[in-house]
Amino acid sequence: TQLLEQSPQFLSIQEGENLTVYCNSSSVFSSLQWYRQEPGEGPVLLVTVVTGGEVKKLKRLTFQFGDARKDSSLHITAAQPGDTGLYLCAGLTPGTASKLTFGTGTRLQVTL
Amino acid sequence: DTGVSQDPRHKITKRGQNVTFRCDPISEHNRLYWYRQTLGQGPEFLTYFQNEAQLEKSRLLSDRFSAERPKGSFSTLEIQRTEQGDSAMYLCASSLMGVISYGYTFGSGTRLTVV
């Protein structure tokens, strides 16, 4: 079973601060996705990264896929209360069709 | 199409009872997945279907769990003889085979509480 470890597990920051969430594995993934989940709802896709070293930006969110495709990071600039939620990385293992393995999750709370 | 629908949203049951959950995926999606999520953790894979064929089951899926997807449309997940450890959010997701960049579309889940 692939294991995707996220750090930190929990992060509480004030509005306007920057933060980085990490997603690490000892195994290679053919692609990696980031989702955000709000209480009582299912996860919603934020981004897919495929190429080692790839960087994608989505407004104030920057996603990076490690060169070896074993790790990823999510950086949020000037966090807002609307960014509050559970952030999940999910990796696709080569040769496993489209079955995603999810990370352990990072719960972000942004306060005014 | 309004996305992935799950029913019921909440289910409270007594230990030992059987429960069944339903998932209606996006109609164009040929893959359907079931995941289980406990509070504050990432979803754990249970099983997935491609059309009506169940292609993989996790070892987490004991013989008390069974899933079906008749005719490749909606799916049901049944848990027999529920235990307190079965309490969790059960998430259903669907996707289009070969288009991983679009990711999974998840339903809002069914929260099961076994008392």
XYZ file of N, CA and C in Angstrom:
681
model
N 0.836 -1.193 0.000
C 0.000 0.000 0.000
C 0.873 1.245 0.000
N 0.596 2.152 -0.917
C 1.328 3.399 -0.970
C 0.958 4.242 0.239
N 1.923 4.987 0.771
C 1.650 5.843 1.899
C 2.063 7.248 1.544
N 1.116 8.164 1.665
C 1.372 9.573 1.409
C 1.241 10.308 2.731
N 2.351 10.833 3.225
C 2.348 11.549 4.486
C 2.263 13.047 4.234
N 1.333 13.699 4.904
C 1.224 15.144 4.775
C 1.682 15.810 6.068
N 2.295 16.977 5.902
C 2.681 17.755 7.070
C 2.487 19.236 6.771
N 2.099 20.040 7.766
C 1.695 19.561 9.085
C 0.314 18.919 9.039
N -0.066 18.288 10.133
C -1.404 17.696 10.214
C -2.453 18.782 10.424
N -2.064 19.808 11.173
C -2.988 20.886 11.496
C -2.247 22.210 11.475
N -2.888 23.225 10.943
C -2.264 24.537 10.840
C -3.315 25.613 11.121
N -3.042 26.456 12.095
C -3.947 27.558 12.414
C -3.183 28.861 12.229
N -3.638 29.692 11.301
C -2.925 30.931 10.999
C -3.911 32.086 10.907
N -3.357 33.294 10.864
C -4.207 34.470 10.723
C -4.278 34.894 9.258
N -5.344 35.552 8.946
C -5.541 36.060 7.592
C -4.327 36.878 7.149
N -3.892 36.641 5.920
C -2.767 37.390 5.367
C -1.436 36.658 5.455
N -1.367 35.636 6.281
C -0.114 34.883 6.397
C 0.045 33.922 5.218
N 1.289 33.495 5.008
C 1.603 32.508 3.982
C 1.816 31.154 4.652
N 1.614 30.081 3.895
C 1.814 28.749 4.455
C 2.186 27.767 3.353
N 2.823 26.668 3.769
C 3.161 25.592 2.837
C 2.778 24.260 3.459
N 2.136 23.432 2.664
C 1.755 22.074 3.060
C 2.570 21.099 2.219
N 3.068 20.056 2.866
C 3.929 19.091 2.180
C 3.260 17.722 2.094
N 3.584 17.030 1.005
C 3.037 15.699 0.753
C 4.214 14.833 0.307
N 4.538 13.803 1.084
C 5.734 13.025 0.811
C 5.457 11.531 0.750
N 6.196 10.858 -0.117
C 6.083 9.414 -0.247
C 7.443 8.845 -0.616
N 7.624 7.571 -0.356
C 8.847 6.888 -0.779
C 8.677 6.279 -2.168
N 7.476 6.392 -2.720
C 7.186 5.774 -4.015
C 6.937 6.828 -5.085
N 7.114 6.423 -6.304
C 6.911 7.312 -7.449
C 5.445 7.281 -7.872
N 4.922 8.442 -8.208
C 3.559 8.540 -8.718
C 3.580 9.056 -10.152
N 2.674 8.548 -10.958
C 2.591 9.014 -12.337
C 1.924 10.389 -12.405
N 1.102 10.697 -11.435
C 0.540 12.036 -11.317
C 0.076 12.239 -9.876
N -0.135 13.479 -9.523
C -0.546 13.791 -8.168
C -1.595 14.886 -8.219
N -2.576 14.764 -7.364
C -3.646 15.747 -7.321
C -3.775 16.314 -5.917
N -4.296 17.534 -5.848
C -4.632 18.156 -4.576
C -6.129 18.435 -4.554
N -6.741 18.114 -3.422
C -8.159 18.346 -3.205
C -8.330 19.186 -1.944
N -9.456 19.907 -1.877
C -9.852 20.586 -0.650
C -11.234 20.086 -0.252
N -11.386 19.828 1.032
C -12.645 19.287 1.527
C -13.155 20.146 2.670
N -14.424 20.510 2.578
C -15.059 21.270 3.650
C -15.921 20.326 4.476
N -16.190 20.680 5.724
C -16.942 19.778 6.619
C -18.267 19.348 6.007
N -18.524 18.041 6.052
C -19.791 17.519 5.567
C -19.898 17.395 4.062
N -18.810 17.641 3.361
C -18.829 17.552 1.906
C -17.717 16.634 1.410
N -17.802 16.244 0.135
C -16.737 15.457 -0.448
C -15.591 16.350 -0.912
N -14.412 15.764 -1.109
C -13.266 16.548 -1.601
C -13.534 17.108 -2.996
N -12.955 18.279 -3.259
C -13.088 18.927 -4.564
C -11.694 19.117 -5.152
N -11.525 18.717 -6.400
C -10.215 18.804 -7.057
C -9.761 20.247 -7.213
N -8.482 20.498 -6.837
C -7.869 21.803 -7.057
C -6.958 21.774 -8.287
N -6.097 20.747 -8.368
C -5.109 20.724 -9.445
C -4.592 19.308 -9.660
N -4.095 19.044 -10.868
C -3.382 17.811 -11.190
C -1.996 18.191 -11.705
N -0.956 17.564 -11.162
C 0.405 17.748 -11.678
C 0.901 16.401 -12.175
N 1.601 16.432 -13.309
C 1.979 15.194 -13.989
C 3.490 15.066 -14.184
N 4.140 16.170 -14.499
C 5.551 16.128 -14.863
C 6.428 16.468 -13.664
N 7.513 15.711 -13.453
C 8.444 16.014 -12.381
C 8.957 17.440 -12.487
N 8.921 18.186 -11.376
C 9.364 19.575 -11.382
C 8.292 20.559 -11.800
N 7.129 20.064 -12.161
C 6.056 20.945 -12.639
C 5.569 21.870 -11.535
N 5.286 23.099 -11.908
C 4.718 24.095 -10.994
C 3.442 24.624 -11.625
N 2.360 24.623 -10.845
C 1.098 25.186 -11.329
C 0.598 26.212 -10.326
N 0.032 27.292 -10.868
C -0.511 28.328 -10.002
C -2.007 28.461 -10.226
N -2.720 28.599 -9.119
C -4.163 28.793 -9.157
C -4.448 29.956 -8.219
N -4.477 31.162 -8.782
C -4.650 32.391 -7.999
C -3.582 32.457 -6.905
N -3.953 32.378 -5.646
C -2.967 32.501 -4.558
C -2.347 31.161 -4.172
N -2.707 30.097 -4.864
C -2.193 28.764 -4.550
C -1.147 28.359 -5.581
N -0.006 27.852 -5.105
C 1.056 27.368 -5.977
C 1.340 25.915 -5.630
N 1.301 25.065 -6.630
C 1.508 23.629 -6.449
C 2.792 23.228 -7.162
N 3.574 22.364 -6.508
C 4.805 21.885 -7.131
C 4.886 20.371 -7.000
N 5.306 19.716 -8.057
C 5.544 18.271 -8.072
C 7.047 18.072 -8.028
N 7.531 17.230 -7.131
C 8.955 17.031 -6.997
C 9.586 16.451 -8.258
N 10.868 16.705 -8.432
C 11.578 16.242 -9.631
C 11.474 14.729 -9.793
N 11.525 14.000 -8.669
C 11.471 12.544 -8.705
C 10.033 12.008 -8.663
N 9.073 12.882 -8.654
C 7.634 12.553 -8.613
C 7.280 11.709 -7.387
N 7.958 12.022 -6.256
C 7.633 11.329 -5.011
C 7.017 12.275 -3.984
N 7.061 13.562 -4.278
C 6.580 14.508 -3.288
C 5.976 15.728 -3.975
N 5.223 16.485 -3.183
C 4.572 17.672 -3.721
C 4.378 18.674 -2.598
N 4.187 19.919 -2.988
C 3.905 20.951 -1.991
C 2.818 21.868 -2.505
N 2.123 22.447 -1.532
C 1.081 23.427 -1.814
C 1.406 24.668 -1.004
N 1.568 25.790 -1.671
C 1.878 27.052 -0.990
C 0.707 28.010 -1.187
N 0.246 28.586 -0.090
C -0.833 29.570 -0.166
C -0.274 30.920 0.275
N -0.482 31.898 -0.543
C -0.037 33.262 -0.255
C -1.208 34.080 0.270
N -0.958 34.841 1.305
C -1.982 35.738 1.867
C -3.296 34.989 2.121
N -3.225 34.026 3.027
C -4.382 33.167 3.292
C -5.600 33.976 3.714
N -6.755 33.461 3.321
C -8.031 34.090 3.659
C -8.908 33.081 4.399
N -9.882 33.546 5.183
C -10.758 32.607 5.896
C -11.417 31.585 4.977
N -11.670 31.956 3.727
C -12.266 31.028 2.769
C -11.354 29.885 2.377
N -10.082 29.967 2.753
C -9.146 28.867 2.467
C -9.247 27.764 3.510
N -9.982 28.001 4.573
C -10.139 27.012 5.640
C -10.706 25.712 5.085
N -10.112 24.588 5.509
C -10.595 23.297 5.057
C -9.544 22.219 5.260
N -9.877 21.022 4.806
C -8.947 19.890 4.849
C -8.322 19.743 3.471
N -7.012 19.853 3.396
C -6.297 19.730 2.133
C -5.725 18.321 2.016
N -6.004 17.691 0.896
C -5.613 16.302 0.664
C -4.802 16.189 -0.615
N -3.654 15.527 -0.521
C -2.964 15.165 -1.748
C -3.359 13.731 -2.091
N -3.292 13.392 -3.352
C -3.684 12.054 -3.803
C -2.815 11.668 -4.981
N -2.212 10.490 -4.905
C -1.292 10.051 -5.946
C -1.843 8.893 -6.742
N -1.474 8.890 -8.027
C -1.837 7.796 -8.917
C -0.596 6.950 -9.134
N -0.660 5.699 -8.706
C 0.474 4.793 -8.842
C 0.547 4.262 -10.262
N 1.728 4.247 -10.858
C 1.845 3.707 -12.221
C 1.310 2.287 -12.308
N 0.512 2.024 -13.332
C 0.007 0.675 -13.558
C -1.223 0.310 -12.769
N -1.824 1.273 -12.067
C -2.999 0.942 -11.259
C -4.245 1.614 -11.803
N -4.312 1.748 -13.099
C -5.470 2.389 -13.734
C -5.654 3.763 -13.117
N -6.823 4.074 -12.624
C -7.027 5.418 -12.090
C -7.372 5.402 -10.614
N -6.879 4.426 -9.871
C -7.153 4.375 -8.447
C -6.208 5.314 -7.705
N -6.777 6.281 -7.001
C -5.994 7.264 -6.260
C -5.773 6.813 -4.820
N -4.561 7.075 -4.333
C -4.246 6.882 -2.922
C -4.144 8.255 -2.282
N -4.930 8.468 -1.239
C -4.988 9.787 -0.606
C -3.995 9.899 0.537
N -3.547 11.131 0.756
C -2.676 11.430 1.871
C -3.440 11.519 3.175
N -2.690 11.768 4.243
C -3.249 11.792 5.588
C -4.015 13.071 5.897
N -3.852 14.103 5.063
C -4.639 15.326 5.220
C -3.965 16.382 6.070
N -4.193 17.633 5.721
C -3.761 18.793 6.507
C -4.977 19.680 6.735
N -5.302 19.880 7.997
C -6.455 20.734 8.312
C -5.964 22.157 8.519
N -6.459 23.072 7.698
C -6.059 24.484 7.758
C -7.197 25.313 8.309
N -6.872 26.147 9.277
C -7.843 27.093 9.819
C -7.259 28.491 9.707
N -7.982 29.362 9.017
C -7.540 30.744 8.841
C -8.519 31.651 9.564
N -7.988 32.420 10.507
C -8.850 33.295 11.301
C -8.598 34.759 10.966
N -9.582 35.589 11.256
C -9.481 37.030 10.978
C -8.488 37.717 11.896
N -26.961 17.296 -15.587
C -26.393 16.397 -14.570
C -25.959 17.234 -13.381
N -26.368 16.803 -12.180
C -26.101 17.626 -11.004
C -24.917 17.103 -10.223
N -24.111 16.229 -10.760
C -22.966 15.714 -10.040
C -23.258 14.350 -9.450
N -22.442 13.969 -8.467
C -22.577 12.663 -7.826
C -23.510 12.804 -6.621
N -24.524 11.954 -6.570
C -25.493 12.005 -5.476
C -25.359 10.784 -4.586
N -25.420 10.992 -3.287
C -25.376 9.886 -2.347
C -26.583 9.963 -1.425
N -27.089 8.801 -1.111
C -28.270 8.733 -0.251
C -28.174 7.522 0.670
N -28.479 7.652 1.976
C -28.839 8.912 2.639
C -27.604 9.740 2.974
N -27.782 10.955 3.476
C -26.661 11.783 3.919
C -26.178 11.342 5.286
N -27.117 10.916 6.102
C -26.785 10.464 7.450
C -27.552 9.187 7.748
N -26.904 8.288 8.488
C -27.552 7.054 8.877
C -27.067 6.680 10.274
N -28.006 6.532 11.196
C -27.693 6.038 12.531
C -28.315 4.665 12.645
N -27.527 3.690 13.043
C -28.028 2.330 13.128
C -27.497 1.652 14.380
N -28.210 0.656 14.822
C -27.758 -0.101 15.984
C -26.776 -1.172 15.537
N -25.836 -1.450 16.389
C -24.848 -2.488 16.113
C -25.549 -3.797 15.758
N -25.064 -4.440 14.708
C -25.649 -5.699 14.288
C -26.654 -5.587 13.156
N -27.129 -4.350 12.905
C -28.082 -4.142 11.811
C -27.351 -4.047 10.478
N -28.091 -4.264 9.405
C -27.546 -4.096 8.048
C -27.922 -2.718 7.523
N -27.031 -2.126 6.753
C -27.318 -0.831 6.134
C -26.911 -0.874 4.662
N -27.593 -0.082 3.870
C -27.270 0.012 2.439
C -27.240 1.468 2.032
N -26.187 1.832 1.298
C -26.042 3.189 0.803
C -26.113 3.158 -0.725
N -26.589 4.258 -1.285
C -26.703 4.344 -2.738
C -25.872 5.496 -3.267
N -25.301 5.304 -4.437
C -24.547 6.350 -5.122
C -24.993 6.421 -6.575
N -25.331 7.631 -7.016
C -25.638 7.886 -8.425
C -24.517 8.743 -9.005
N -23.697 8.169 -9.885
C -22.550 8.921 -10.420
C -22.971 9.863 -11.545
N -22.018 10.625 -12.039
C -22.247 11.420 -13.235
C -22.467 10.448 -14.393
N -23.492 10.675 -15.173
C -23.944 9.669 -16.137
C -22.893 9.298 -17.184
N -22.027 10.240 -17.548
C -21.017 9.934 -18.574
C -19.818 9.188 -18.018
N -19.692 9.121 -16.681
C -18.522 8.507 -16.057
C -18.671 6.995 -15.994
N -17.630 6.288 -16.450
C -17.720 4.831 -16.439
C -17.028 4.203 -15.234
N -16.309 5.011 -14.463
C -15.666 4.469 -13.263
C -16.332 5.031 -12.019
N -16.506 4.164 -11.032
C -17.145 4.542 -9.776
C -16.341 3.956 -8.626
N -16.106 4.778 -7.615
C -15.246 4.395 -6.500
C -15.991 4.569 -5.179
N -15.657 3.709 -4.226
C -16.108 3.887 -2.850
C -14.880 4.060 -1.956
N -14.957 5.076 -1.100
C -13.906 5.338 -0.119
C -14.556 5.464 1.250
N -13.767 5.229 2.280
C -14.219 5.443 3.656
C -13.278 6.459 4.302
N -13.874 7.383 5.063
C -13.083 8.447 5.685
C -13.492 8.620 7.134
N -12.506 8.560 8.011
C -12.766 8.871 9.420
C -12.348 10.311 9.673
N -12.822 10.869 10.769
C -12.709 12.294 11.031
C -11.277 12.812 10.953
N -11.062 13.785 10.078
C -9.765 14.433 9.974
C -8.713 13.659 9.217
N -9.088 12.500 8.689
C -8.141 11.672 7.941
C -8.444 11.702 6.448
N -7.492 11.215 5.659
C -7.734 11.110 4.236
C -8.609 9.910 3.914
N -9.314 9.953 2.791
C -10.157 8.815 2.389
C -9.332 7.565 2.138
N -9.884 6.413 2.530
C -9.255 5.116 2.283
C -10.056 4.370 1.224
N -9.348 3.837 0.257
C -9.977 3.137 -0.859
C -10.657 1.859 -0.379
N -11.884 1.640 -0.872
C -12.603 0.399 -0.572
C -12.727 -0.484 -1.813
N -13.275 0.092 -2.899
C -13.499 -0.705 -4.095
C -13.779 0.217 -5.271
N -13.622 -0.314 -6.503
C -14.046 0.475 -7.646
C -14.575 -0.395 -8.770
N -15.408 0.224 -9.585
C -16.068 -0.413 -10.713
C -15.689 0.306 -11.999
N -15.551 -0.483 -13.030
C -15.507 0.067 -14.377
C -16.737 -0.485 -15.078
N -17.645 0.417 -15.408
C -18.979 0.009 -15.855
C -19.583 -0.892 -14.780
N -20.025 -2.098 -15.122
C -20.653 -2.931 -14.091
C -19.666 -3.884 -13.414
N -18.425 -3.925 -13.884
C -17.439 -4.870 -13.348
C -16.709 -4.285 -12.139
N -16.691 -5.051 -11.050
C -15.940 -4.647 -9.860
C -14.500 -5.103 -10.057
N -13.584 -4.159 -10.254
C -12.223 -4.484 -10.656
C -11.250 -4.664 -9.500
N -11.520 -4.031 -8.388
C -10.593 -4.147 -7.270
C -11.316 -3.927 -5.964
N -10.932 -4.689 -4.956
C -11.453 -4.523 -3.607
C -10.288 -4.429 -2.645
N -10.364 -3.505 -1.714
C -9.329 -3.366 -0.699
C -9.465 -4.480 0.332
N -8.336 -4.790 0.975
C -8.414 -5.760 2.072
C -9.184 -5.191 3.257
N -9.425 -3.856 3.218
C -10.259 -3.235 4.253
C -11.702 -3.706 4.127
N -12.075 -4.158 2.934
C -13.449 -4.545 2.655
C -13.648 -5.985 3.105
N -14.082 -6.140 4.376
C -14.285 -7.491 4.899
C -15.489 -8.131 4.228
N -15.731 -9.395 4.589
C -16.842 -10.113 3.966
C -18.197 -9.561 4.417
N -18.212 -8.633 5.363
C -19.475 -8.005 5.741
C -19.868 -6.888 4.759
N -18.912 -6.489 3.944
C -19.153 -5.410 2.985
C -19.366 -6.004 1.590
N -20.349 -5.479 0.886
C -20.530 -5.871 -0.510
C -20.992 -4.658 -1.309
N -20.493 -4.571 -2.514
C -20.860 -3.463 -3.385
C -21.287 -4.006 -4.728
N -22.243 -3.316 -5.327
C -22.736 -3.704 -6.646
C -22.916 -2.467 -7.502
N -22.865 -2.685 -8.785
C -23.165 -1.611 -9.734
C -23.881 -2.248 -10.930
N -25.131 -2.596 -10.725
C -25.890 -3.254 -11.802
C -26.052 -2.329 -12.998
N -25.837 -2.883 -14.178
C -26.007 -2.150 -15.431
C -25.065 -0.958 -15.553
N -24.063 -0.893 -14.721
C -23.075 0.167 -14.854
C -23.584 1.558 -14.565
N -24.688 1.636 -13.813
C -25.222 2.972 -13.508
C -24.985 3.285 -12.037
N -26.035 3.275 -11.210
C -25.879 3.564 -9.790
C -25.174 2.395 -9.108
N -24.709 2.655 -7.899
C -24.040 1.614 -7.121
C -24.625 1.588 -5.717
N -24.560 0.432 -5.091
C -24.942 0.296 -3.689
C -23.790 -0.327 -2.905
N -23.663 0.115 -1.684
C -22.692 -0.445 -0.748
C -23.469 -0.928 0.465
N -23.392 -2.220 0.751
C -24.109 -2.782 1.881
C -23.117 -3.226 2.945
N -23.445 -2.918 4.177
C -22.666 -3.409 5.314
C -23.587 -4.277 6.153
N -23.207 -5.523 6.325
C -24.003 -6.432 7.143
C -23.434 -6.489 8.554
N -24.328 -6.717 9.511
C -23.915 -6.900 10.920
C -22.956 -5.766 11.331
N -23.438 -4.545 11.255
C -22.578 -3.387 11.507
C -21.930 -3.448 12.885
N -20.720 -2.886 12.934
C -19.937 -2.785 14.171
C -19.635 -1.315 14.417
N -19.283 -0.975 15.659
C -19.012 0.431 15.976
C -17.836 0.958 15.151
N -16.901 0.089 14.825
C -15.763 0.494 14.008
C -16.121 0.847 12.576
N -17.341 0.555 12.173
C -17.783 0.907 10.827
C -18.215 2.368 10.748
N -18.334 3.027 11.880
C -18.748 4.431 11.901
C -17.729 5.270 11.144
N -18.174 5.967 10.124
C -17.291 6.741 9.260
C -18.135 7.465 8.229
N -17.467 8.274 7.411
C -18.098 8.856 6.235
C -17.782 7.951 5.058
N -18.792 7.559 4.326
C -18.604 6.721 3.141
C -18.796 7.604 1.914
N -17.721 7.733 1.151
C -17.705 8.623 -0.003
C -17.747 7.829 -1.297
N -18.531 8.314 -2.223
C -18.580 7.751 -3.558
C -18.015 8.787 -4.525
N -17.307 8.339 -5.525
C -16.760 9.246 -6.534
C -16.871 8.586 -7.896
N -16.895 9.396 -8.931
C -16.889 8.839 -10.279
C -15.876 9.588 -11.129
N -15.450 8.927 -12.191
C -14.497 9.551 -13.103
C -14.669 8.950 -14.487
N -14.039 9.634 -15.448
C -14.059 9.158 -16.822
C -12.756 8.432 -17.080
N -12.826 7.183 -17.488
C -11.634 6.370 -17.681
C -10.670 7.049 -18.653
N -9.404 7.105 -18.247
C -8.374 7.642 -19.119
C -8.211 9.132 -19.065
N -9.019 9.817 -18.276
C -8.919 11.274 -18.187
C -8.630 11.649 -16.745
N -7.480 11.238 -16.246
C -7.174 11.448 -14.832
C -7.033 12.924 -14.496
N -6.697 13.751 -15.476
C -6.479 15.167 -15.168
C -7.732 15.831 -14.621
N -8.896 15.282 -14.942
C -10.142 15.852 -14.418
C -10.413 15.392 -12.992
N -9.662 14.401 -12.521
C -9.827 13.942 -11.157
C -11.122 13.206 -10.926
N -11.371 12.986 -9.675
C -12.614 12.359 -9.258
C -13.638 13.457 -8.949
N -14.898 13.156 -9.201
C -15.976 13.990 -8.691
C -16.616 13.225 -7.549
N -16.557 13.809 -6.374
C -17.084 13.143 -5.185
C -18.511 13.574 -4.900
N -19.245 12.658 -4.275
C -20.517 13.027 -3.682
C -20.280 13.629 -2.306
N -21.356 14.026 -1.645
C -21.241 14.636 -0.320
C -21.096 13.614 0.794
N -21.202 12.325 0.445
C -20.955 11.278 1.418
C -22.176 10.873 2.214
N -22.071 9.696 2.810
C -23.055 9.211 3.778
C -22.320 9.015 5.094
N -22.770 9.746 6.124
C -22.140 9.598 7.438
C -22.876 8.525 8.203
N -22.159 7.445 8.528
C -22.735 6.332 9.266
C -22.289 6.395 10.721
N -23.256 6.302 11.615
C -22.978 6.201 13.048
C -23.600 4.912 13.554
N -22.762 4.050 14.117
C -23.232 2.780 14.666
C -23.233 2.903 16.191
N -24.406 2.722 16.781
C -24.523 2.904 18.242
C -24.762 1.569 18.942
